[in-house]
Coordinates of C-alpha atoms in Angstrom, one line a residue:
X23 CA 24.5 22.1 35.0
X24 CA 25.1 20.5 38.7
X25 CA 21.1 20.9 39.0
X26 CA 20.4 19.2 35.8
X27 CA 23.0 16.1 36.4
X28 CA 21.1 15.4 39.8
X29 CA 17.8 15.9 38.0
X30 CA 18.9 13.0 35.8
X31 CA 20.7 10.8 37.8
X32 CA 17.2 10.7 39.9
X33 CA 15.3 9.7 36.5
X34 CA 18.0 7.2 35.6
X35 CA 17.4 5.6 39.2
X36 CA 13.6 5.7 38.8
X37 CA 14.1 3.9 35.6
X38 CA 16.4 1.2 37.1
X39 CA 13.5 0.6 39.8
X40 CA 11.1 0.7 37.3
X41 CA 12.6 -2.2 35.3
X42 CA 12.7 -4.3 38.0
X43 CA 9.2 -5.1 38.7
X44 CA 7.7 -7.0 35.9
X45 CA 4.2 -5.8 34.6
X46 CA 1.4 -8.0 34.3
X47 CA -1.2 -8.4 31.6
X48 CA -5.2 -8.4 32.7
X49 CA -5.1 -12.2 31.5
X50 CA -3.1 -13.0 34.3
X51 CA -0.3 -14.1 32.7
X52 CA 3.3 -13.0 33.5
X53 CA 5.6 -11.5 30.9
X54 CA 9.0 -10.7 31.2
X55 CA 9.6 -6.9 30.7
X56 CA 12.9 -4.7 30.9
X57 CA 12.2 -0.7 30.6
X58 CA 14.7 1.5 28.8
X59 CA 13.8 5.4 29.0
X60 CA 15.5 7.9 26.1
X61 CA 15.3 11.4 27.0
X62 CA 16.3 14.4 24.8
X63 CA 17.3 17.8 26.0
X64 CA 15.5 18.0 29.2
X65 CA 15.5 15.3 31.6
X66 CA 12.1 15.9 32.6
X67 CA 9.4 12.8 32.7
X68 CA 6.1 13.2 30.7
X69 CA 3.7 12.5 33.5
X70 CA 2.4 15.4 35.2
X71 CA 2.5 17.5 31.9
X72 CA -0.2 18.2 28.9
X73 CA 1.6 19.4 26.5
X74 CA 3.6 17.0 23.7
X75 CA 7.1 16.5 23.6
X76 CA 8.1 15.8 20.1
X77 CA 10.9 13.7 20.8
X78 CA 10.6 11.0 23.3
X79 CA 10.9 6.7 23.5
X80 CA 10.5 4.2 26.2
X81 CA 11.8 1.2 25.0
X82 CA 10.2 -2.4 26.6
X83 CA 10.8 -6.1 26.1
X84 CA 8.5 -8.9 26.0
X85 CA 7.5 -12.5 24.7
X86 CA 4.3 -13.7 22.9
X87 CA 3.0 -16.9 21.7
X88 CA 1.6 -16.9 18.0
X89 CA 0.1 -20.0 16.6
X90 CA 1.6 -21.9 18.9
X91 CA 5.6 -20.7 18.7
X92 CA 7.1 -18.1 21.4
X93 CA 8.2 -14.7 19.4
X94 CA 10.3 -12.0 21.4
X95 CA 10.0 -8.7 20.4
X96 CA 10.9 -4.6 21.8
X97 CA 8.2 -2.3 21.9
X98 CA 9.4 1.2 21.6
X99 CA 6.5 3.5 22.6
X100 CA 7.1 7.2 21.9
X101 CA 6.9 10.5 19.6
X102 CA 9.0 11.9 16.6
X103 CA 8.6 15.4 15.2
X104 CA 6.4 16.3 12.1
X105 CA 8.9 19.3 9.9
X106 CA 7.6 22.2 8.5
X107 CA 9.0 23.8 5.3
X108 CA 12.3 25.4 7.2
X109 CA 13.0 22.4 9.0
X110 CA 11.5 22.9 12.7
X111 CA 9.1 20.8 14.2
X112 CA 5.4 21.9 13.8
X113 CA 4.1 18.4 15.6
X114 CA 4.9 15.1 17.7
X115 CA 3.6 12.1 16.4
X116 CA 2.7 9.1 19.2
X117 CA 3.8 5.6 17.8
X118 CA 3.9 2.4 19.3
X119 CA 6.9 0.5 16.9
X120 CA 7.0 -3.2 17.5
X121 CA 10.4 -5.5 16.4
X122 CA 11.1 -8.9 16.6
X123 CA 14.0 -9.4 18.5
X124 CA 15.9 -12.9 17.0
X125 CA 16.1 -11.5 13.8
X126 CA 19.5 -12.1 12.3
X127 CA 18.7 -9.7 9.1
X128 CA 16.8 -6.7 9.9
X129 CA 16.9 -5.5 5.4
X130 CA 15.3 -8.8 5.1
X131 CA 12.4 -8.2 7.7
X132 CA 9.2 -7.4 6.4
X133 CA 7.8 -3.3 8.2
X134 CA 4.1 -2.8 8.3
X135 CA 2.8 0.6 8.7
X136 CA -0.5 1.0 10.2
X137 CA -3.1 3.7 10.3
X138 CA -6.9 3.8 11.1
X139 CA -9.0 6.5 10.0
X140 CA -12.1 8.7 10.9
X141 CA -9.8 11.0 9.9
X142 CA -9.5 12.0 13.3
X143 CA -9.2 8.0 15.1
X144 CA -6.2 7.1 16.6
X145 CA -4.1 3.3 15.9
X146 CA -5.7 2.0 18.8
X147 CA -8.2 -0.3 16.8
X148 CA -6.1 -2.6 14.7
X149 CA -3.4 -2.0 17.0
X150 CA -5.3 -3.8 20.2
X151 CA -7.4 -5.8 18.4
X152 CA -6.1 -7.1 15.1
X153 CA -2.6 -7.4 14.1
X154 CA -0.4 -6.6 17.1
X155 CA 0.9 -8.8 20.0
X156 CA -2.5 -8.1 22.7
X157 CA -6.1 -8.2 22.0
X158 CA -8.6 -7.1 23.7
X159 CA -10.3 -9.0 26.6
X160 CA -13.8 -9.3 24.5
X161 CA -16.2 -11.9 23.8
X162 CA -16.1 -14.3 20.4
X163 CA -18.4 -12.0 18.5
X164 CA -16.6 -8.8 19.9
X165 CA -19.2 -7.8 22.3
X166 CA -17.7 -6.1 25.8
X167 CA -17.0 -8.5 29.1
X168 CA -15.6 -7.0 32.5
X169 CA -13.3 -6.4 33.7
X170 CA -11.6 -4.5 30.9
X171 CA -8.3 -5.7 29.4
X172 CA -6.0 -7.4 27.1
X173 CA -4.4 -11.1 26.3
X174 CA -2.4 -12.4 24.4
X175 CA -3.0 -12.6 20.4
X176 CA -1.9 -15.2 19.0
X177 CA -3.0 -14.3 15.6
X178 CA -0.9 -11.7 15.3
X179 CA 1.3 -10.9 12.5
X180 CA 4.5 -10.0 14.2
X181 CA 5.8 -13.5 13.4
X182 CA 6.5 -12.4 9.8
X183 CA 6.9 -8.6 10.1
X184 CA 7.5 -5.8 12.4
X185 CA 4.7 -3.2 13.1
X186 CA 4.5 0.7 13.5
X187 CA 1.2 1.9 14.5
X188 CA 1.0 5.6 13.9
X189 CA -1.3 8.4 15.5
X190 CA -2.0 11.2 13.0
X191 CA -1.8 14.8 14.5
X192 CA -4.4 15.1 17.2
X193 CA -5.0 11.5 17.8
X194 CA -3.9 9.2 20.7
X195 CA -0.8 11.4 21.9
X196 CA -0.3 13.1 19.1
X197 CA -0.7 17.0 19.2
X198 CA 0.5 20.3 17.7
X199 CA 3.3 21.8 19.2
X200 CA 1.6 25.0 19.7
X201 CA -2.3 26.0 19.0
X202 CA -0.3 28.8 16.3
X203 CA 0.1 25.7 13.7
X204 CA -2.1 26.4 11.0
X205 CA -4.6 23.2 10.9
X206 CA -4.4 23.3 7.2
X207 CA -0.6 21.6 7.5
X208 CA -2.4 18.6 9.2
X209 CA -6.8 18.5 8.6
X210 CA -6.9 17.5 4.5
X211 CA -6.9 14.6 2.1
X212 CA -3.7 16.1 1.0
X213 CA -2.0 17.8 3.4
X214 CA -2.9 14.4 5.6
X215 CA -0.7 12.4 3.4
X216 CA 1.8 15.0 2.8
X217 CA 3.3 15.5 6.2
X218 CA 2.5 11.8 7.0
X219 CA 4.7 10.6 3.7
X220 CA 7.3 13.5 5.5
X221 CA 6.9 11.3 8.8
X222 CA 7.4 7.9 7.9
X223 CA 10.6 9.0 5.9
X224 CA 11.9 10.3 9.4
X225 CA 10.8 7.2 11.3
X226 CA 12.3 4.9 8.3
X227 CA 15.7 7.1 8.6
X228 CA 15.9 7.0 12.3
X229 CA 15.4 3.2 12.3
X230 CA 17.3 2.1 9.5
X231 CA 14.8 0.8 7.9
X232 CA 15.2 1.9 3.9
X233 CA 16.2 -1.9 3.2
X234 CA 13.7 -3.3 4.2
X235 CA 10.4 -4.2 2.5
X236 CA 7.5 -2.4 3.5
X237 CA 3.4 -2.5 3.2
X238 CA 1.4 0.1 4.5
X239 CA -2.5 -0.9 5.8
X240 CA -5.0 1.1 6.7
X241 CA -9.0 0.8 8.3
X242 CA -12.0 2.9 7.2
X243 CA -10.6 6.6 6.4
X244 CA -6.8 5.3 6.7
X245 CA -7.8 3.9 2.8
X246 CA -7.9 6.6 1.8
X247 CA -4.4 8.0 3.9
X248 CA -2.3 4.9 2.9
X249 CA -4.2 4.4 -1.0
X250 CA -2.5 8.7 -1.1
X251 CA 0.5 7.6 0.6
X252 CA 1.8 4.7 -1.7
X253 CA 2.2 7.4 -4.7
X254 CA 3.5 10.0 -2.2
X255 CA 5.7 7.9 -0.8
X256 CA 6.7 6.6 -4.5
X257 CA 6.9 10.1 -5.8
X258 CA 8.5 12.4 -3.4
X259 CA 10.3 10.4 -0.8
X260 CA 11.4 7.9 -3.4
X261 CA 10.1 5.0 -0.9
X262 CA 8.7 1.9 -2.7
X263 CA 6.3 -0.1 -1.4
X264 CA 5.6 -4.0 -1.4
X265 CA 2.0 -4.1 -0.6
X266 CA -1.0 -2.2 0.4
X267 CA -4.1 -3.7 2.9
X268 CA -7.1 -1.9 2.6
X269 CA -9.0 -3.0 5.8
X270 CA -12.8 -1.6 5.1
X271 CA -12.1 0.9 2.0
X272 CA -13.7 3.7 1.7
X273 CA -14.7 5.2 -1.7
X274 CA -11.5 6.7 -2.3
X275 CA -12.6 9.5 -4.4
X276 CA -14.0 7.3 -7.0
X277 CA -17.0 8.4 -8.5
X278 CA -20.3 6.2 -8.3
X279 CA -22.7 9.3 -7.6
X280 CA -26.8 8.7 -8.6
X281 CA -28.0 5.5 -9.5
X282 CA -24.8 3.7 -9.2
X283 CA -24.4 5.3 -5.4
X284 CA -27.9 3.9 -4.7
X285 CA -27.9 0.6 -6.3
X286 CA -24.3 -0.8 -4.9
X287 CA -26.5 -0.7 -1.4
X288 CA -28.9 -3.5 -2.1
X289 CA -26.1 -6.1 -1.5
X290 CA -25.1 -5.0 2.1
X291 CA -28.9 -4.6 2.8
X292 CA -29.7 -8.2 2.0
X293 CA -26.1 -9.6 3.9
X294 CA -27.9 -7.3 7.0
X295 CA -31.0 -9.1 6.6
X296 CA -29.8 -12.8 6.0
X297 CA -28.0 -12.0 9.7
X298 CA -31.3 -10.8 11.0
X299 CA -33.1 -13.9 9.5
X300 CA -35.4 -11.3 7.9
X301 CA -35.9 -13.2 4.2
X302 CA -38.0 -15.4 2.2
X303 CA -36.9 -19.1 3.6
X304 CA -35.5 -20.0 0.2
X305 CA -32.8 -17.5 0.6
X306 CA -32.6 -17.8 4.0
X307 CA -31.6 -21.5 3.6
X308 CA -29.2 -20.6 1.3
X309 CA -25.6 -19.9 3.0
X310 CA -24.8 -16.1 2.9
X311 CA -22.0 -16.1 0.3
X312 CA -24.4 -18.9 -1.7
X313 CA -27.6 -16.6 -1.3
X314 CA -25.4 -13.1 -2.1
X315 CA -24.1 -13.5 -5.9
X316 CA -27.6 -13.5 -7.3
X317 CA -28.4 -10.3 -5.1
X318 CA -24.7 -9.0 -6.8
X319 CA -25.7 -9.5 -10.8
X320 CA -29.6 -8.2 -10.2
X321 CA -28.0 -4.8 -8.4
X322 CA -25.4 -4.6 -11.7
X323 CA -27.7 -5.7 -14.4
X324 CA -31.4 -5.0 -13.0
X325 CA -31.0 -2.0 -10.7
X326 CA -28.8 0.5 -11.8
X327 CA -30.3 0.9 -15.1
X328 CA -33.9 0.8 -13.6
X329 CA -33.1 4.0 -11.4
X330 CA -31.2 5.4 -14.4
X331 CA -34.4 5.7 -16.4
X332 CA -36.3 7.4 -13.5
X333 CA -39.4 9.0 -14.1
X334 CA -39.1 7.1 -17.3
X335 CA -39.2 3.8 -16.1
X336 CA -42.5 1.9 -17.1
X337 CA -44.8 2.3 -13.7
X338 CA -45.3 -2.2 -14.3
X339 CA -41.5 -2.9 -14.2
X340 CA -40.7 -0.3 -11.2
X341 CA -43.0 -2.3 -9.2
X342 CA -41.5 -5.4 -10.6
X343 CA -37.9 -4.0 -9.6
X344 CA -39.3 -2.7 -5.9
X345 CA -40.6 -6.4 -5.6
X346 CA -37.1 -7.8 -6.5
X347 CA -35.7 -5.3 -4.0
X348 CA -38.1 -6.4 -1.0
X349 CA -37.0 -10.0 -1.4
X350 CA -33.3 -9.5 -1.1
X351 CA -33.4 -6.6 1.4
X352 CA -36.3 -7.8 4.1
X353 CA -37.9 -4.1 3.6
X354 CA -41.8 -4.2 2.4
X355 CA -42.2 -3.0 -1.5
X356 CA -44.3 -0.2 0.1
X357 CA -41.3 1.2 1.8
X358 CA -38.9 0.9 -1.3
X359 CA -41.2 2.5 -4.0
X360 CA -42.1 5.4 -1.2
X361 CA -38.0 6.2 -1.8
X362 CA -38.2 5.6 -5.7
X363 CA -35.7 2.5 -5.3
X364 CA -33.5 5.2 -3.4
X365 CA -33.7 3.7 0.2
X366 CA -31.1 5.3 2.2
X367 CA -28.8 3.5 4.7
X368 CA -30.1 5.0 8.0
X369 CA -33.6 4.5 7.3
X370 CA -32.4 0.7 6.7
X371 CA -31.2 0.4 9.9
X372 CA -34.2 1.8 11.8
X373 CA -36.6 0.0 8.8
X374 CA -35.4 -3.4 9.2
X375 CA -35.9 -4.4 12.9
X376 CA -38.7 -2.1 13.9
X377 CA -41.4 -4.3 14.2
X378 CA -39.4 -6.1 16.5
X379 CA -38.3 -2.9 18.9
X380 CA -34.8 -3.1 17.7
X381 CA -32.3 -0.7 15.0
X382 CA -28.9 -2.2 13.4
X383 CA -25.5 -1.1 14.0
X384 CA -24.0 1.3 11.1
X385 CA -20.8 -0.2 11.1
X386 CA -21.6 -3.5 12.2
X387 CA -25.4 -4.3 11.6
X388 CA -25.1 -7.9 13.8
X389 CA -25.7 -5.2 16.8
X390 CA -29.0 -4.0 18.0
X391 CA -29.9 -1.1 19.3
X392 CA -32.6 0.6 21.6
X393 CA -34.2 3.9 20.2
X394 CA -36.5 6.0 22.8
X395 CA -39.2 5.8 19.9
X396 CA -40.1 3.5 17.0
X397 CA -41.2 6.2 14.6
X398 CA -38.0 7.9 12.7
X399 CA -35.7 8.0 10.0
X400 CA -32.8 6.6 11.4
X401 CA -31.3 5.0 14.5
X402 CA -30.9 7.5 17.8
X403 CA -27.2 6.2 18.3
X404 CA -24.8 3.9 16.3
X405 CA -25.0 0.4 18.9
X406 CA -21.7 -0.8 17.5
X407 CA -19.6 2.1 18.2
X408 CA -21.0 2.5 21.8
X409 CA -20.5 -1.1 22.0
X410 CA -16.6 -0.5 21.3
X411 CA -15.6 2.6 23.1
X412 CA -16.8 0.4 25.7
X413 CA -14.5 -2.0 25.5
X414 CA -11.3 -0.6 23.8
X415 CA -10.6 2.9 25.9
X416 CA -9.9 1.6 29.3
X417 CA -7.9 -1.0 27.5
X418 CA -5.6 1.0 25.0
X419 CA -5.1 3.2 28.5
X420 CA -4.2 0.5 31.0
X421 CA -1.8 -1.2 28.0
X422 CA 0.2 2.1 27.4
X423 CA 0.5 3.1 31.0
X424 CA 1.0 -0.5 32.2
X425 CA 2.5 -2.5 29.9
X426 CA 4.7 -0.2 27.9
X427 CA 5.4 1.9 30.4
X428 CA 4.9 5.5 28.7
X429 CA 3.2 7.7 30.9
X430 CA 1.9 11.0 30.6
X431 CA -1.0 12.9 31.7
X432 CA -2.7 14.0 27.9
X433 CA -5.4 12.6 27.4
X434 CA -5.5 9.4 24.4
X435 CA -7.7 10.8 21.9
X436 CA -10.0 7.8 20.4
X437 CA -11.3 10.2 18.4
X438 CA -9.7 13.8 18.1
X439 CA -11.1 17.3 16.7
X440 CA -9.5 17.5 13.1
X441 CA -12.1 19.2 11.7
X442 CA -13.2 20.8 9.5
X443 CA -11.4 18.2 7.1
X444 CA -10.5 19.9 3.6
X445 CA -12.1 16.8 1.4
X446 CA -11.2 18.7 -1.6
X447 CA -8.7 16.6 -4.4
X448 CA -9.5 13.1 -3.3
X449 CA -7.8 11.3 -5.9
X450 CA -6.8 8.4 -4.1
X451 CA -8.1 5.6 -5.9
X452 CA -6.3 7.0 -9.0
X453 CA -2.9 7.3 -7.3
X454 CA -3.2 3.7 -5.5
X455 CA -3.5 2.6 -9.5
X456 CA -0.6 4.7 -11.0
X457 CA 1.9 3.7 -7.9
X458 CA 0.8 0.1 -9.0
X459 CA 1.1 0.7 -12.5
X460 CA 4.8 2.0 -11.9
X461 CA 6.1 -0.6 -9.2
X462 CA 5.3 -4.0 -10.4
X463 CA 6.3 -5.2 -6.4
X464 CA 3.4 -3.8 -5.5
X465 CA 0.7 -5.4 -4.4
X466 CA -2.8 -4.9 -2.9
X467 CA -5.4 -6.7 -0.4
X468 CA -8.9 -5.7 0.1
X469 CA -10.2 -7.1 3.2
X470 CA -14.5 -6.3 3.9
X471 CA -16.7 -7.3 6.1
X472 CA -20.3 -8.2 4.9
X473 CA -21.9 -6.4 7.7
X474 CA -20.6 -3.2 7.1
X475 CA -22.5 -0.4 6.7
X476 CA -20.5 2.7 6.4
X477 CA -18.1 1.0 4.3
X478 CA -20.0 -1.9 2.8
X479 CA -18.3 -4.7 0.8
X480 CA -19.9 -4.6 -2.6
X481 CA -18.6 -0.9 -2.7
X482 CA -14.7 -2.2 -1.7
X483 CA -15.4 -5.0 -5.2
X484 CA -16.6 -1.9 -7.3
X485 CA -13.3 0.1 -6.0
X486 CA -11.2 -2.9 -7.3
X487 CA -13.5 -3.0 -11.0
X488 CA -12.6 0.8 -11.3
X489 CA -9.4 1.4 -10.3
X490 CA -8.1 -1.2 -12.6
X491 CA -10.7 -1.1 -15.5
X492 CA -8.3 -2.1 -18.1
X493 CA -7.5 -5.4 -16.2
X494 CA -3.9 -5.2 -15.8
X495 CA -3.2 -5.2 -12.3
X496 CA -5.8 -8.2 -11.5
X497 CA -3.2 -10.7 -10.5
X498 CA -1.4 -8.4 -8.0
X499 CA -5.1 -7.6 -5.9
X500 CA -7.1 -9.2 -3.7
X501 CA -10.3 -9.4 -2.2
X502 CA -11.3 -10.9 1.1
X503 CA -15.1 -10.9 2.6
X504 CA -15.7 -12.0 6.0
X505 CA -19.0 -12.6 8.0
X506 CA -18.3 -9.7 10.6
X507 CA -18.5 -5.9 10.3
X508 CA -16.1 -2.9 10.0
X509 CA -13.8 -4.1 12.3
X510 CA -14.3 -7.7 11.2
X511 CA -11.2 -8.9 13.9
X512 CA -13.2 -8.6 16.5
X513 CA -14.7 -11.7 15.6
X514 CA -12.6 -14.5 17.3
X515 CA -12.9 -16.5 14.0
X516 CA -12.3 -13.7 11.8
X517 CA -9.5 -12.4 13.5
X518 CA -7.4 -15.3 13.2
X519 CA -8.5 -15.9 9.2
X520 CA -7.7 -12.2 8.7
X521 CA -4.4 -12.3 10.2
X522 CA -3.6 -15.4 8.1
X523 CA -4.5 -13.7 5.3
X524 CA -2.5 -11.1 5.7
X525 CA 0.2 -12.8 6.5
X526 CA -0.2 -15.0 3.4
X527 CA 0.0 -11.8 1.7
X528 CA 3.3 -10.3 2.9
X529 CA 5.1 -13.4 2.5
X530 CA 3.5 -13.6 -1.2
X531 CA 4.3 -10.3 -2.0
X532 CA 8.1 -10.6 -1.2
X533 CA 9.7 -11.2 -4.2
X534 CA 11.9 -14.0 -4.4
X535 CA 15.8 -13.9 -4.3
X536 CA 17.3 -12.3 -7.3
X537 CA 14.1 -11.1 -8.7
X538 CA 14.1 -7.7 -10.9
X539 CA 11.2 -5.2 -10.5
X540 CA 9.9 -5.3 -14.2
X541 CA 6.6 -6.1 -16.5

């Protein structure tokens, strides 16, 4: 016992000295900090160790400046235990909770919940880049400057609502309590948003948040987690949900396989090559969102029945289709009838540029890249996510060591092994509809960027089309295009439209005082 009290009495002094020197960001600018360590059991700090503690916080303070008006908020960085079925913990989950600190009624407050995807990315993307208080210290159009950092956002959304960024198991700090946890409780559509739904109802408890309305957004794969999660929150932790932001939706198990999977291409393809100034002038002197609606009916009304008839399809109007398809994708008709109207997304991004030395990102196709040979099927590397990693790892590591003040020697997984991934039962689509259909305070935003590739914006519309084909839901969704890629935010011009739409969303989706939940 004697040993123990000494051991933390030292920690509580290394704390005290700790919160007397005040941290500074990369941008050079000063913000007041204050450091408040929670330990449980063992007072033993995390640095110097590699293995998770499931418990643990370190809370901070700090001021921002968002359009224009100073908001103070805490930051409590740390990790909360994932159950299993008897009640122990089976995982530690990293978090990074952000609160805004003159609020006079927290049941009031808005919560977001944010996940990215892969599966297997951690937070770090919209956390340090979109919606939180820092950005990244990037260019206008997202591209990498040195040295590495942070700033400032003041776009961010913690104006109107406090933010949870949450690493799944195996991403950022998150880990396994021991390597004998089978990876089936954690590496699944559904066992994903099982234990997650499990999670959030811990860190909602612990917070004393159940009062409070809540939205959950996720990027890429965290679609599909938080499109799952609104009906297993709904249905089995009896947690209902304001809103839902879909940032770059995947297909979310909704079937569009054959001619529809092919056809609902053509519209990114021509976005790509209107960027690339790779079109007929007529439609390149068109704006993009001007030049893309024609693009949109031809793909609905021309294409997918032309592929649909397949070897049936009079030899006269294929070629008439294939010429169509050259004119609003930049690819020759050659190229297209050699893939039977079929062209597939990574020879697009080798195809487009290669007369010119040059491939296209996948997830953002404004980036180039360098191949080692011209000749191929598809691009050696993907330019955008190189381009990123360049950028966001040394920051997302200086800004939780630094700025927040939780330190540890694991290593923050960008990307983690969660694989392989049981894909099986993605029904996600469906169950984003029927939480919808049952909680008429729910609403949903679908935010895309044009120059996606891997989750391209004419697919996120057809999503919307199908998972409300009767209709009856179109006045609580939205859709949102924007003239960047995957991560459209890192786009100074898009970051602070996306933000405001979001924000215009939460405060739209609040219902007002006195008003019942009902049809």
């Amino acid at each position: 016992m004697k040993l123990k009290s000494t051991l933390a009495l030292l920690l509580l002094l290394n704390v005290v000295a700790q919160a007397q020197q005040t941290p500074k960001r990369s941008s050079g600018k000063e913000t007041v900090t204050t450091t408040q360590v929670t330990v449980k059991d063992e007072p033993k700090s995390t640095v110097n160790e590699r293995t998770i503690k499931v418990e643990s916080s370190v809370i901070t303070n700090h001021s921002v400046n968002i359009n224009g008006k100073a908001v103070s908020y805490k930051a409590t960085t740390g990790t909360l235990p994932v159950w299993d079925e008897e009640g122990k913990p089976i995982a530690g989950l990293f978090y990074t909770y952000y609160e805004r600190t003159d609020v006079q009624n927290r049941d009031k407050r808005p919560l977001v919940i944010s996940f990215n995807g892969g599966p297997g990315s951690a937070s770090v993307w919209m956390h340090i880049a979109y919606t939180g208080p820092v950005v990244l210290n990037i260019d206008d159009e997202g591209y990498p400057v040195q040295p590495y950092g942070y700033k400032e956002n003041p776009y961010s959304i913690l104006d109107v609502a406090d933010i949870v960024y949450v690493d799944p198991v195996n991403t950022g700090y998150s880990r396994a309590t021991s390597k004998d946890v089978p990876k089936e409780k954690f590496f699944g559509v559904k066992a994903d948003i099982k234990y997650l739904a499990e999670w959030i109802n811990t860190f909602v408890t612990r917070n004393n948040r159940w009062a409070s309305p809540k939205f959950l957004i996720g990027e890429s794969y965290g679609t599909t987690r938080v499109s799952g999660l609104a009906l297993e929150l709904q249905n089995n932790q009896w947690m209902y949900l304001n809103g839902v932001v879909l940032v770059s939706p995947t297909e979310l198990g909704i079937e569009r396989s054959g001619p529809v999977d092919a056809a609902l291409r053509l519209p990114y393809f021509a976005a790509t090559a209107w960027y690339h100034k790779a079109l007929s002038a007529d439609l390149q002197n068109k704006d993009l969102t001007a030049m893309l609606p024609e693009v949109e009916q031809f793909t609905i009304d021309e294409l997918i029945p032309a592929i649909a008839h397949g070897a049936t399809l009079n030899p006269e109007k294929k070629r008439a289709i294939a010429a169509k398809m050259a004119r609003f994708s930049g690819l020759s008709e050659k190229v297209i009838l050699s893939y039977n109207l079929n062209v597939p997304t990574d020879f697009f991004w080798k195809e487009l540029l290669r007369d010119k030395g040059f491939t296209v990102g996948r997830l953002d196709s404004r980036y180039r890249g360098v191949d080692k040979m011209t000749a191929g099927e598809g691009p050696d590397y993907n330019a955008e996510l190189t381009s990123w990693l360049h950028s966001f790892t040394p920051a997302i590591n200086m800004y939780i060591r630094n700025e927040l003040n939780y330190k540890t020697d694991l290593k923050y997984n960008m990307f983690g092994p969660v694989h392989p991934w049981d894909r099986s039962g993605d029904n996600t689509g469906e169950n984003l509809r029927q939480a919808m259909a049952q909680n008429p305070f729910l609403h949903l935003l679908v935010q895309s960027g044009y120059y996606d590739g891997a989750c391209d914006y004419f697919n996120a519309k057809y999503n919307m089309w199908q998972l409300d084909a009767a209709g009856k839901l179109q006045d609580r969704m939205t859709w949102e295009g924007y003239r960047s890629g995957h991560m459209m935010y890192l786009r100074k011009d898009d970051l602070k439209t996306a933000n405001n739409h979001i924000r215009n969303f939460i405060l739209k989706a609040l219902p007002k005082p006195g008003e019942s939940a009902k049809f």
